[in-house]
CSV table of C-alpha atoms in Angstrom, one decimal:
chain,number,residue,atom,x,y,z
A,30,UNK,CA,13.7,9.0,-213.2
A,31,UNK,CA,15.4,10.4,-209.7
A,32,UNK,CA,13.9,12.9,-207.7
A,33,UNK,CA,16.2,14.9,-204.9
A,34,UNK,CA,14.7,16.1,-201.9
A,35,UNK,CA,16.5,18.7,-199.8
A,36,UNK,CA,15.8,18.8,-195.7
A,37,UNK,CA,17.5,19.2,-192.4
A,38,UNK,CA,18.3,16.0,-189.8
A,39,UNK,CA,16.3,17.2,-186.6
A,40,UNK,CA,17.0,14.6,-184.3
A,41,UNK,CA,19.8,11.7,-184.7
A,42,UNK,CA,19.1,9.7,-181.8
A,43,UNK,CA,15.6,9.2,-181.4
A,44,UNK,CA,14.0,6.1,-180.6
A,45,UNK,CA,12.3,3.5,-183.0
A,46,UNK,CA,9.5,5.2,-184.4
A,47,UNK,CA,6.0,3.7,-183.6
A,48,UNK,CA,4.0,3.2,-186.9
A,49,UNK,CA,2.4,1.0,-189.1
A,50,UNK,CA,4.0,-2.6,-189.1
A,51,UNK,CA,7.5,-1.1,-187.8
A,52,UNK,CA,9.2,-3.8,-185.9
A,53,UNK,CA,12.6,-2.5,-185.1
A,54,UNK,CA,14.3,-2.3,-181.6
A,55,UNK,CA,17.9,-1.4,-180.0
A,56,UNK,CA,18.7,1.2,-182.6
A,57,UNK,CA,18.6,4.6,-183.1
A,58,UNK,CA,16.7,6.3,-186.0
A,59,UNK,CA,17.4,9.8,-187.8
A,60,UNK,CA,14.3,12.1,-188.4
A,61,UNK,CA,13.6,14.5,-190.5
A,62,UNK,CA,11.0,17.0,-192.1
A,63,UNK,CA,11.7,16.4,-195.8
A,64,UNK,CA,8.9,16.0,-198.6
A,65,UNK,CA,9.7,12.4,-199.0
A,66,UNK,CA,6.5,9.9,-199.5
A,67,UNK,CA,5.8,6.5,-200.2
A,68,UNK,CA,7.9,4.6,-202.7
A,69,UNK,CA,11.0,6.0,-201.3
A,70,UNK,CA,12.0,3.6,-198.7
A,71,UNK,CA,15.5,2.5,-199.3
A,72,UNK,CA,16.4,5.6,-200.7
A,73,UNK,CA,19.8,6.6,-199.6
A,74,UNK,CA,20.0,9.9,-197.3
A,75,UNK,CA,23.4,12.3,-198.5
A,76,UNK,CA,25.0,14.7,-196.5
A,77,UNK,CA,26.4,17.8,-197.9
A,78,UNK,CA,29.6,16.2,-198.9
A,79,UNK,CA,27.9,13.5,-201.0
A,80,UNK,CA,28.4,10.9,-198.1
A,81,UNK,CA,25.5,8.3,-197.8
A,82,UNK,CA,24.7,8.6,-193.8
A,83,UNK,CA,21.5,6.5,-193.6
A,84,UNK,CA,18.5,5.1,-195.8
A,85,UNK,CA,15.0,5.9,-196.0
A,86,UNK,CA,13.1,4.0,-193.9
A,87,UNK,CA,9.5,5.2,-193.3
A,88,UNK,CA,7.1,8.4,-192.1
A,89,UNK,CA,4.4,9.6,-191.0
A,90,UNK,CA,1.9,12.0,-193.0
A,91,UNK,CA,-0.1,13.5,-190.3
A,92,UNK,CA,3.4,15.1,-188.7
A,93,UNK,CA,5.3,15.1,-192.0
A,94,UNK,CA,8.1,13.7,-190.3
A,95,UNK,CA,10.6,11.3,-192.2
A,96,UNK,CA,12.5,8.4,-190.5
A,97,UNK,CA,15.8,7.6,-191.4
A,98,UNK,CA,17.9,4.3,-190.6
A,99,UNK,CA,21.4,5.0,-189.9
A,100,UNK,CA,24.4,3.1,-191.6
A,101,UNK,CA,26.5,2.4,-188.9
A,102,UNK,CA,25.5,-1.4,-188.4
A,103,UNK,CA,25.6,-2.0,-192.1
A,104,UNK,CA,29.1,-0.5,-192.3
A,105,UNK,CA,30.0,-3.0,-189.3
A,106,UNK,CA,28.3,-6.2,-191.3
A,107,UNK,CA,30.3,-5.0,-194.6
A,108,UNK,CA,33.6,-4.8,-193.1
A,109,UNK,CA,33.0,-8.7,-192.3
A,110,UNK,CA,31.7,-9.2,-195.4
A,111,UNK,CA,34.6,-7.7,-197.3
A,112,UNK,CA,36.7,-10.5,-195.6
A,113,UNK,CA,34.4,-13.5,-196.5
A,114,UNK,CA,33.2,-13.6,-192.9
A,115,UNK,CA,29.9,-13.6,-191.1
A,116,UNK,CA,29.4,-10.7,-188.5
A,117,UNK,CA,28.8,-11.6,-185.1
A,118,UNK,CA,25.5,-10.7,-183.7
A,119,UNK,CA,25.1,-11.0,-179.9
A,120,UNK,CA,21.7,-10.5,-177.5
A,121,UNK,CA,20.6,-10.4,-174.0
A,122,UNK,CA,17.0,-10.9,-175.1
A,123,UNK,CA,16.0,-7.9,-174.0
A,124,UNK,CA,14.7,-4.5,-175.3
A,125,UNK,CA,16.1,-1.1,-174.3
A,126,UNK,CA,15.0,2.5,-174.9
A,127,UNK,CA,17.1,5.9,-175.1
A,128,UNK,CA,16.0,8.3,-172.4
A,129,UNK,CA,17.3,11.8,-171.8
A,130,UNK,CA,19.4,13.0,-168.7
A,131,UNK,CA,16.4,14.8,-167.5
A,132,UNK,CA,14.3,11.7,-167.5
A,133,UNK,CA,17.2,9.5,-165.7
A,134,UNK,CA,17.0,12.3,-162.8
A,135,UNK,CA,13.4,12.2,-162.7
A,136,UNK,CA,13.8,8.5,-161.9
A,137,UNK,CA,16.3,9.5,-158.9
A,138,UNK,CA,19.9,9.4,-161.2
A,139,UNK,CA,21.1,12.2,-159.9
A,140,UNK,CA,23.7,14.2,-162.1
A,141,UNK,CA,26.4,14.1,-159.7
A,142,UNK,CA,25.8,10.1,-159.4
A,143,UNK,CA,26.0,9.8,-163.2
A,144,UNK,CA,29.5,11.9,-163.4
A,145,UNK,CA,31.0,9.8,-160.4
A,146,UNK,CA,30.2,6.6,-162.4
A,147,UNK,CA,31.8,8.1,-165.7
A,148,UNK,CA,28.7,9.2,-167.5
A,149,UNK,CA,29.8,12.4,-169.9
A,150,UNK,CA,26.3,14.4,-168.9
A,151,UNK,CA,27.5,17.2,-170.8
A,152,UNK,CA,28.2,16.0,-174.4
A,153,UNK,CA,25.8,13.0,-174.4
A,154,UNK,CA,22.0,13.3,-175.1
A,155,UNK,CA,20.9,10.4,-172.2
A,156,UNK,CA,21.4,7.0,-171.3
A,157,UNK,CA,20.0,3.6,-172.1
A,158,UNK,CA,17.1,2.2,-170.3
A,159,UNK,CA,15.5,-1.5,-170.0
A,160,UNK,CA,12.0,-1.4,-171.5
A,161,UNK,CA,11.0,-5.0,-171.6
A,162,UNK,CA,12.7,-8.4,-171.0
A,163,UNK,CA,11.7,-11.7,-173.0
A,164,UNK,CA,11.0,-14.4,-170.3
A,165,UNK,CA,13.3,-17.8,-170.3
A,166,UNK,CA,15.9,-15.3,-171.9
A,167,UNK,CA,19.3,-14.4,-170.7
A,168,UNK,CA,18.6,-11.7,-169.2
A,169,UNK,CA,15.2,-13.2,-167.3
A,170,UNK,CA,16.1,-12.4,-163.7
A,171,UNK,CA,18.8,-10.6,-163.7
A,172,UNK,CA,17.8,-7.4,-165.3
A,173,UNK,CA,14.7,-5.4,-164.7
A,174,UNK,CA,12.2,-3.1,-166.2
A,175,UNK,CA,13.3,0.4,-165.6
A,176,UNK,CA,17.0,-0.3,-165.0
A,177,UNK,CA,19.4,2.4,-166.2
A,178,UNK,CA,22.6,1.2,-167.9
A,179,UNK,CA,25.4,2.7,-166.5
A,180,UNK,CA,28.2,0.7,-168.1
A,181,UNK,CA,29.2,-2.8,-169.7
A,182,UNK,CA,32.4,-4.0,-169.2
A,183,UNK,CA,33.2,-0.9,-167.3
A,184,UNK,CA,32.9,1.4,-170.7
A,185,UNK,CA,30.1,4.0,-170.3
A,186,UNK,CA,27.2,3.4,-172.3
A,187,UNK,CA,25.3,6.7,-173.9
A,188,UNK,CA,23.9,5.1,-176.7
A,189,UNK,CA,23.0,1.8,-178.7
A,190,UNK,CA,26.2,1.7,-181.0
A,191,UNK,CA,28.6,1.4,-177.5
A,192,UNK,CA,26.0,-1.0,-176.1
A,193,UNK,CA,26.1,-3.3,-179.8
A,194,UNK,CA,29.9,-3.1,-180.1
A,195,UNK,CA,30.4,-5.0,-176.7
A,196,UNK,CA,27.7,-7.2,-176.9
A,197,UNK,CA,28.2,-8.4,-180.6
A,198,UNK,CA,32.3,-9.1,-179.5
A,199,UNK,CA,31.3,-11.3,-176.4
A,200,UNK,CA,29.2,-13.9,-178.0
A,201,UNK,CA,29.2,-17.1,-175.6
A,202,UNK,CA,30.6,-15.1,-172.9
A,203,UNK,CA,29.2,-12.8,-170.0
A,204,UNK,CA,29.2,-9.1,-169.8
A,205,UNK,CA,29.4,-7.0,-166.2
A,206,UNK,CA,26.4,-4.3,-166.7
A,207,UNK,CA,26.2,-1.7,-164.0
A,208,UNK,CA,22.9,-0.3,-163.8
A,209,UNK,CA,21.1,2.0,-161.4
A,210,UNK,CA,18.0,0.4,-159.4
A,211,UNK,CA,16.1,1.3,-156.9
A,212,UNK,CA,18.3,4.5,-156.2
A,213,UNK,CA,21.5,2.2,-155.9
A,214,UNK,CA,24.1,1.2,-158.0
A,215,UNK,CA,24.3,-3.0,-159.0
A,216,UNK,CA,26.7,-4.7,-160.7
A,217,UNK,CA,25.1,-7.8,-162.7
A,218,UNK,CA,26.7,-10.4,-165.0
A,219,UNK,CA,24.7,-11.4,-168.1
A,220,UNK,CA,25.2,-14.2,-170.8
A,221,UNK,CA,25.2,-12.9,-174.4
A,222,UNK,CA,23.6,-15.4,-176.4
A,223,UNK,CA,24.4,-15.9,-180.3
A,224,UNK,CA,21.3,-13.7,-182.0
A,225,UNK,CA,21.8,-16.2,-185.3
A,226,UNK,CA,20.6,-19.4,-182.6
A,227,UNK,CA,17.2,-17.0,-182.3
A,228,UNK,CA,16.8,-16.1,-186.0
A,229,UNK,CA,14.5,-18.4,-187.9
A,230,UNK,CA,16.6,-19.9,-190.9
A,231,UNK,CA,14.1,-22.5,-191.9
A,232,UNK,CA,10.4,-22.5,-193.5
A,233,UNK,CA,8.0,-25.7,-193.6
A,234,UNK,CA,5.3,-25.7,-195.9
A,235,UNK,CA,3.2,-28.5,-194.8
A,236,UNK,CA,-0.7,-29.1,-195.8
A,237,UNK,CA,-0.7,-25.5,-197.3
A,238,UNK,CA,0.8,-23.9,-193.8
A,239,UNK,CA,3.8,-21.8,-193.6
A,240,UNK,CA,5.5,-23.2,-189.9
A,241,UNK,CA,8.7,-21.8,-188.5
A,242,UNK,CA,10.7,-21.4,-185.1
A,243,UNK,CA,9.8,-17.9,-183.1
A,244,UNK,CA,12.0,-15.1,-183.6
A,245,UNK,CA,13.2,-12.5,-181.1
A,246,UNK,CA,11.3,-9.8,-182.7
A,247,UNK,CA,8.0,-12.0,-182.5
A,248,UNK,CA,8.5,-12.6,-178.9
A,249,UNK,CA,9.5,-8.9,-178.3
A,250,UNK,CA,6.3,-7.4,-179.7
A,251,UNK,CA,3.9,-9.9,-178.3
A,252,UNK,CA,5.5,-10.4,-174.7
A,253,UNK,CA,6.2,-14.0,-175.1
A,254,UNK,CA,8.9,-16.5,-174.8
A,255,UNK,CA,11.0,-17.9,-177.6
A,256,UNK,CA,9.4,-21.0,-177.4
A,257,UNK,CA,7.3,-23.0,-180.0
A,258,UNK,CA,6.4,-23.1,-183.6
A,259,UNK,CA,4.9,-20.0,-185.2
A,260,UNK,CA,2.5,-20.2,-187.7
A,261,UNK,CA,2.8,-17.6,-190.5
A,262,UNK,CA,0.4,-18.7,-193.2
A,263,UNK,CA,-3.0,-20.9,-193.0
A,264,UNK,CA,-4.8,-20.1,-196.4
A,265,UNK,CA,-6.7,-23.2,-197.4
A,266,UNK,CA,-4.6,-25.5,-195.4
A,267,UNK,CA,-5.5,-28.3,-192.7
A,268,UNK,CA,-4.9,-25.8,-189.9
A,269,UNK,CA,-6.9,-23.1,-191.4
A,270,UNK,CA,-9.9,-25.7,-191.8
A,271,UNK,CA,-10.2,-25.7,-187.7
A,272,UNK,CA,-10.2,-21.7,-187.7
A,273,UNK,CA,-6.7,-21.4,-186.8
A,274,UNK,CA,-5.8,-18.2,-187.6
A,275,UNK,CA,-2.5,-16.8,-188.3
A,276,UNK,CA,0.0,-15.5,-186.0
A,277,UNK,CA,-0.8,-18.7,-183.7
A,278,UNK,CA,2.1,-20.2,-181.9
A,279,UNK,CA,1.9,-24.4,-181.3
A,280,UNK,CA,3.1,-25.6,-178.2
A,281,UNK,CA,2.5,-29.4,-178.1
A,282,UNK,CA,1.3,-31.9,-180.6
A,283,UNK,CA,-0.4,-34.9,-178.9
A,284,UNK,CA,0.9,-33.9,-175.4
A,285,UNK,CA,4.5,-33.7,-176.8
A,286,UNK,CA,6.3,-30.1,-176.4
A,287,UNK,CA,7.4,-28.7,-179.5
A,288,UNK,CA,9.6,-26.0,-178.4
A,289,UNK,CA,11.0,-25.5,-182.0
A,290,UNK,CA,10.5,-26.7,-185.4
A,291,UNK,CA,12.6,-29.9,-185.1
A,292,UNK,CA,10.9,-31.1,-182.2
A,293,UNK,CA,7.6,-30.5,-184.2
A,294,UNK,CA,8.9,-32.7,-187.2
A,295,UNK,CA,10.2,-35.4,-184.9
A,296,UNK,CA,6.6,-35.5,-183.7
A,297,UNK,CA,5.3,-35.5,-187.4
A,298,UNK,CA,7.6,-38.4,-188.1
A,299,UNK,CA,5.9,-40.8,-185.6
A,300,UNK,CA,2.4,-39.8,-186.6
A,301,UNK,CA,0.5,-41.8,-189.5
A,302,UNK,CA,-0.9,-39.6,-192.3
A,303,UNK,CA,-4.3,-38.9,-192.0
A,304,UNK,CA,-4.4,-39.6,-188.1
A,305,UNK,CA,-6.0,-36.9,-186.0
A,306,UNK,CA,-3.7,-35.0,-183.6
A,307,UNK,CA,-4.4,-33.0,-180.4
A,308,UNK,CA,-2.6,-29.5,-181.2
A,309,UNK,CA,-2.0,-27.2,-178.4
A,310,UNK,CA,-2.0,-23.4,-179.5
A,311,UNK,CA,-2.3,-20.1,-178.4
A,312,UNK,CA,-2.8,-16.6,-180.7
A,313,UNK,CA,0.3,-14.5,-180.2
A,314,UNK,CA,-1.8,-11.4,-180.0
A,315,UNK,CA,-3.8,-12.6,-176.7
A,316,UNK,CA,-2.1,-14.7,-173.6
A,317,UNK,CA,-5.8,-16.0,-173.0
A,318,UNK,CA,-6.4,-17.7,-176.4
A,319,UNK,CA,-5.0,-21.0,-175.7
A,320,UNK,CA,-6.9,-23.9,-176.7
A,321,UNK,CA,-6.6,-27.3,-178.2
A,322,UNK,CA,-7.8,-28.1,-181.9
A,323,UNK,CA,-8.3,-31.7,-183.2
A,324,UNK,CA,-6.7,-31.8,-187.0
A,325,UNK,CA,-5.9,-34.6,-189.3
A,326,UNK,CA,-2.3,-34.9,-190.0
A,327,UNK,CA,-2.0,-33.8,-193.7
A,328,UNK,CA,-1.3,-36.3,-196.5
A,329,UNK,CA,2.5,-36.2,-197.8
A,330,UNK,CA,2.3,-34.0,-200.9
A,331,UNK,CA,5.1,-32.7,-203.7
A,332,UNK,CA,4.1,-29.3,-202.6
A,333,UNK,CA,5.4,-29.9,-198.7
A,334,UNK,CA,8.8,-28.4,-198.7
A,335,UNK,CA,11.6,-27.5,-196.1
A,336,UNK,CA,13.2,-24.2,-196.8
A,337,UNK,CA,16.6,-23.7,-195.4
A,338,UNK,CA,18.6,-20.2,-195.5
A,339,UNK,CA,22.5,-20.3,-195.8
A,340,UNK,CA,24.1,-18.1,-193.0
A,341,UNK,CA,27.1,-17.6,-195.5
A,342,UNK,CA,25.3,-16.6,-198.7
A,343,UNK,CA,21.4,-15.6,-197.2
A,344,UNK,CA,20.3,-17.7,-200.3
A,345,UNK,CA,17.2,-20.2,-199.6
A,346,UNK,CA,17.5,-23.6,-200.9
A,347,UNK,CA,14.5,-26.3,-200.6
A,348,UNK,CA,14.1,-30.0,-200.3
A,349,UNK,CA,10.8,-32.2,-200.2
A,350,UNK,CA,9.4,-33.0,-196.8
A,351,UNK,CA,8.0,-36.1,-196.2
A,352,UNK,CA,7.7,-36.3,-192.7
A,353,UNK,CA,11.4,-36.8,-191.8
A,354,UNK,CA,14.0,-35.0,-190.1
A,355,UNK,CA,16.8,-33.9,-192.5
A,356,UNK,CA,19.1,-37.0,-193.1
A,357,UNK,CA,16.9,-39.5,-191.8
A,358,UNK,CA,16.4,-42.5,-193.9
A,359,UNK,CA,13.1,-43.0,-196.0
A,360,UNK,CA,12.1,-46.4,-193.8
A,361,UNK,CA,11.5,-44.2,-191.0
A,362,UNK,CA,8.4,-42.6,-192.8
A,363,UNK,CA,5.2,-43.7,-191.8
A,364,UNK,CA,2.1,-45.0,-194.7
A,365,UNK,CA,-1.2,-45.0,-193.2
A,366,UNK,CA,-3.0,-47.9,-194.3
A,367,UNK,CA,-5.7,-45.3,-195.4
A,368,UNK,CA,-3.4,-44.0,-197.9
A,369,UNK,CA,-4.3,-43.5,-201.4
A,370,UNK,CA,-2.9,-43.9,-204.7
A,371,UNK,CA,-2.7,-40.2,-205.1
A,372,UNK,CA,-0.9,-40.0,-201.7
A,373,UNK,CA,1.8,-42.5,-202.5
A,374,UNK,CA,2.1,-40.9,-206.0
A,375,UNK,CA,2.7,-37.7,-204.1
A,376,UNK,CA,5.7,-39.4,-202.0
A,377,UNK,CA,7.2,-41.0,-205.2
A,378,UNK,CA,7.4,-37.5,-206.5
A,379,UNK,CA,9.2,-36.0,-203.8
A,380,UNK,CA,11.4,-39.1,-203.3
A,381,UNK,CA,12.2,-39.9,-207.1
A,382,UNK,CA,15.6,-37.8,-207.1
A,383,UNK,CA,16.6,-39.8,-204.3
A,384,UNK,CA,16.5,-43.0,-205.9
A,385,UNK,CA,14.2,-44.4,-203.3
A,386,UNK,CA,11.5,-46.0,-205.5
A,387,UNK,CA,12.1,-49.5,-204.6
A,388,UNK,CA,11.9,-48.6,-200.9
A,389,UNK,CA,8.6,-46.7,-201.2
A,390,UNK,CA,7.2,-50.0,-202.9
A,391,UNK,CA,8.6,-52.3,-200.4
A,392,UNK,CA,6.7,-50.3,-197.5
A,393,UNK,CA,3.7,-50.2,-199.2
A,394,UNK,CA,3.6,-54.1,-199.8
A,395,UNK,CA,3.9,-54.5,-196.1
A,396,UNK,CA,0.0,-53.4,-196.4
A,397,UNK,CA,-0.6,-55.7,-199.7
A,398,UNK,CA,-1.4,-52.8,-201.5
A,399,UNK,CA,-1.2,-54.0,-205.2
A,400,UNK,CA,-2.9,-51.6,-206.8
A,401,UNK,CA,-0.9,-48.5,-205.1
A,402,UNK,CA,2.5,-50.4,-206.3
A,403,UNK,CA,1.4,-50.7,-209.8
A,404,UNK,CA,0.4,-47.0,-209.5
A,405,UNK,CA,3.8,-46.0,-208.0
A,406,UNK,CA,5.7,-47.8,-211.0
A,407,UNK,CA,3.4,-45.9,-213.5
A,408,UNK,CA,4.1,-42.6,-211.5
A,409,UNK,CA,7.7,-43.1,-211.4
A,410,UNK,CA,7.8,-43.5,-215.3
A,411,UNK,CA,6.1,-40.0,-215.3
A,412,UNK,CA,8.0,-38.4,-212.8
A,413,UNK,CA,11.6,-39.6,-214.0
A,414,UNK,CA,11.1,-40.9,-217.4
A,415,UNK,CA,10.8,-44.1,-219.3
A,416,UNK,CA,14.7,-44.4,-220.6
A,417,UNK,CA,16.2,-47.5,-219.9
A,418,UNK,CA,18.5,-46.1,-217.1
A,419,UNK,CA,15.9,-44.9,-215.5
A,420,UNK,CA,17.4,-41.2,-215.5
A,421,UNK,CA,16.0,-37.8,-215.8
A,422,UNK,CA,14.8,-37.0,-219.2
A,423,UNK,CA,16.7,-34.4,-221.0
A,424,UNK,CA,15.8,-31.1,-222.0
A,425,UNK,CA,15.0,-30.7,-225.7
A,426,UNK,CA,17.2,-28.4,-227.5
A,427,UNK,CA,15.7,-25.1,-228.5
A,428,UNK,CA,14.9,-24.9,-232.0
A,429,UNK,CA,15.4,-21.3,-233.8
A,430,UNK,CA,12.9,-19.9,-235.8
A,431,UNK,CA,12.9,-16.9,-238.3
A,432,UNK,CA,10.0,-14.8,-239.0
A,433,UNK,CA,9.3,-12.4,-242.0
A,434,UNK,CA,10.0,-9.4,-239.7
A,435,UNK,CA,13.5,-10.5,-238.8
A,436,UNK,CA,14.4,-11.2,-242.4
A,437,UNK,CA,14.3,-7.5,-242.9
A,438,UNK,CA,16.2,-6.4,-239.8
A,439,UNK,CA,19.9,-5.6,-239.8
A,440,UNK,CA,22.2,-8.3,-238.2
A,441,UNK,CA,23.1,-6.6,-235.1
A,442,UNK,CA,19.6,-5.4,-234.4
A,443,UNK,CA,18.3,-9.2,-234.9
A,444,UNK,CA,21.3,-10.3,-232.5
A,445,UNK,CA,20.0,-8.0,-229.8
A,446,UNK,CA,16.2,-8.9,-230.2
A,447,UNK,CA,17.4,-12.6,-229.9
A,448,UNK,CA,18.8,-12.2,-226.9
A,449,UNK,CA,15.7,-10.3,-225.3
A,450,UNK,CA,13.5,-12.5,-223.1
A,451,UNK,CA,10.6,-12.2,-220.9
A,452,UNK,CA,10.9,-13.6,-217.2
A,453,UNK,CA,7.9,-14.3,-215.0
A,454,UNK,CA,8.7,-15.1,-211.4
A,455,UNK,CA,6.5,-16.7,-208.7
A,456,UNK,CA,7.8,-16.4,-205.1
A,457,UNK,CA,6.9,-19.6,-203.1
A,458,UNK,CA,7.1,-18.1,-199.7
A,459,UNK,CA,7.7,-14.8,-198.2
A,460,UNK,CA,11.3,-15.3,-197.2
A,461,UNK,CA,13.5,-12.4,-196.6
A,462,UNK,CA,10.7,-10.2,-195.9
A,463,UNK,CA,9.3,-10.2,-199.3
A,464,UNK,CA,5.7,-10.1,-200.1
A,465,UNK,CA,5.2,-10.0,-203.8
A,466,UNK,CA,3.9,-13.2,-205.2
A,467,UNK,CA,4.0,-12.7,-208.8
A,468,UNK,CA,5.9,-10.5,-211.2
A,469,UNK,CA,7.0,-10.5,-214.9
A,470,UNK,CA,10.0,-8.1,-216.7
A,471,UNK,CA,12.5,-8.5,-219.5
A,472,UNK,CA,16.0,-10.0,-219.4
A,473,UNK,CA,18.8,-10.0,-221.3
A,474,UNK,CA,21.0,-13.1,-222.4
A,475,UNK,CA,24.5,-11.9,-221.4
A,476,UNK,CA,26.1,-15.5,-221.8
A,477,UNK,CA,24.4,-18.1,-223.8
A,478,UNK,CA,26.9,-20.7,-223.0
A,479,UNK,CA,26.6,-20.5,-219.2
A,480,UNK,CA,22.8,-19.4,-219.2
A,481,UNK,CA,23.5,-16.3,-217.5
A,482,UNK,CA,20.5,-13.7,-218.2
A,483,UNK,CA,20.4,-10.1,-216.8
A,484,UNK,CA,17.2,-8.7,-215.1
A,485,UNK,CA,16.2,-6.4,-212.5
A,486,UNK,CA,17.1,-7.6,-209.0
A,487,UNK,CA,13.4,-6.2,-208.1
A,488,UNK,CA,11.6,-9.3,-210.0
A,489,UNK,CA,13.5,-11.9,-208.0
A,490,UNK,CA,13.1,-11.1,-204.3
A,491,UNK,CA,14.2,-14.2,-203.0
A,492,UNK,CA,15.8,-17.4,-203.7
A,493,UNK,CA,12.7,-19.4,-203.7
A,494,UNK,CA,11.4,-17.8,-206.6
A,495,UNK,CA,10.1,-20.3,-209.6
A,496,UNK,CA,11.1,-18.6,-212.9
A,497,UNK,CA,10.1,-18.8,-216.5
A,498,UNK,CA,11.9,-17.7,-219.2
A,499,UNK,CA,10.1,-17.1,-222.4
A,500,UNK,CA,11.9,-16.5,-225.6
A,501,UNK,CA,9.4,-14.3,-227.4
A,502,UNK,CA,8.5,-17.1,-230.1
A,503,UNK,CA,12.6,-17.0,-231.4
A,504,UNK,CA,12.5,-20.4,-229.9
A,505,UNK,CA,10.7,-23.4,-228.7
């Protein structure tokens, strides 16, 4: 069912609306007084000619206002995607806001000075001003809060579109920014950083905790540098037991700084399992909530995974995490003398696909754990299979069953019915902004030979989902 709402756009260049958990910045939004309500997010905004010009983003009930996200950035990215290229994105690690010409004049930038500097005061609504700067970023110590942007690389900047075009095309270079500051015109060279380099592309699930690098938006919202490891989930985890809440940032472990996820994994690689660690952290919401907690390094588990997002496809892949950096040999893993048979069994399950059984046994024998070695061999048979070649067990062939109801069906209907399946999806982690943990829907087998099933894209929110396909009793 589809409904169409009419309305007029009241503002095309409003700043990012502040409502609920909206965390956008450095872009315009479009405002309207339509009657759209919850559930309409992502719906297209179509002009009188039938052209999509924006997407429904949100709204406020009290003011009866709706906010739309313009599509110029989406069109920019789509142009690169069609050429099978990754669209470049630059950042100066600063948040800008749009102010009117009258507000700029109130800040001592007269209309005459603005016109002399090349700004089109009559045909533009305003200019950009620096709202905040992330510490230790490219703009730190160069730009100042309150600076009014006149031009970048000698091109006047009346809005976000003009600024993003120049910044995105200058990744790895410096841009010359002319600003109005303290009643003076200043020329400043600011390096442009690759935005993807500060965009988290990996998630570490360790001891039921979710860890990843800091992002630009997290740093901008909480006024902290892009440094440290962010804790996005601690439910029933080794950190949650010590009253460590979500949205905390880990800065060091045992006195060793952890500015990013790689540094944290390097520390864990040399930390014996079940050994107590001194973790220095603070809440991202309070600069004064800095403390040190003592938590034991979690035991190796098959649930520990390292998820990696592909910049080319956007898909997430995962691999077992056993306290090693990607590509490091298994000999670097530290097995504590307090390791139990269950802990080693978990390591076996994670390493079995890489044929690393003999190395694990050799490591365990260093501690004369004969019982564990025997347990490893039994676990290996359970994980991989007990065939003579030690390879993975082959799946059983599906056996069709015919019910009494099927006998009375026409052949075409029976064929369609047998192609219907029920799909259950369970999201392992909330990647790509997804939040649904569990869902189920119907699917249609469209290619039996290649195993292709057609289903709603709403069911599979991200590529970390575990899928279970039920053939509705037509096959075992």
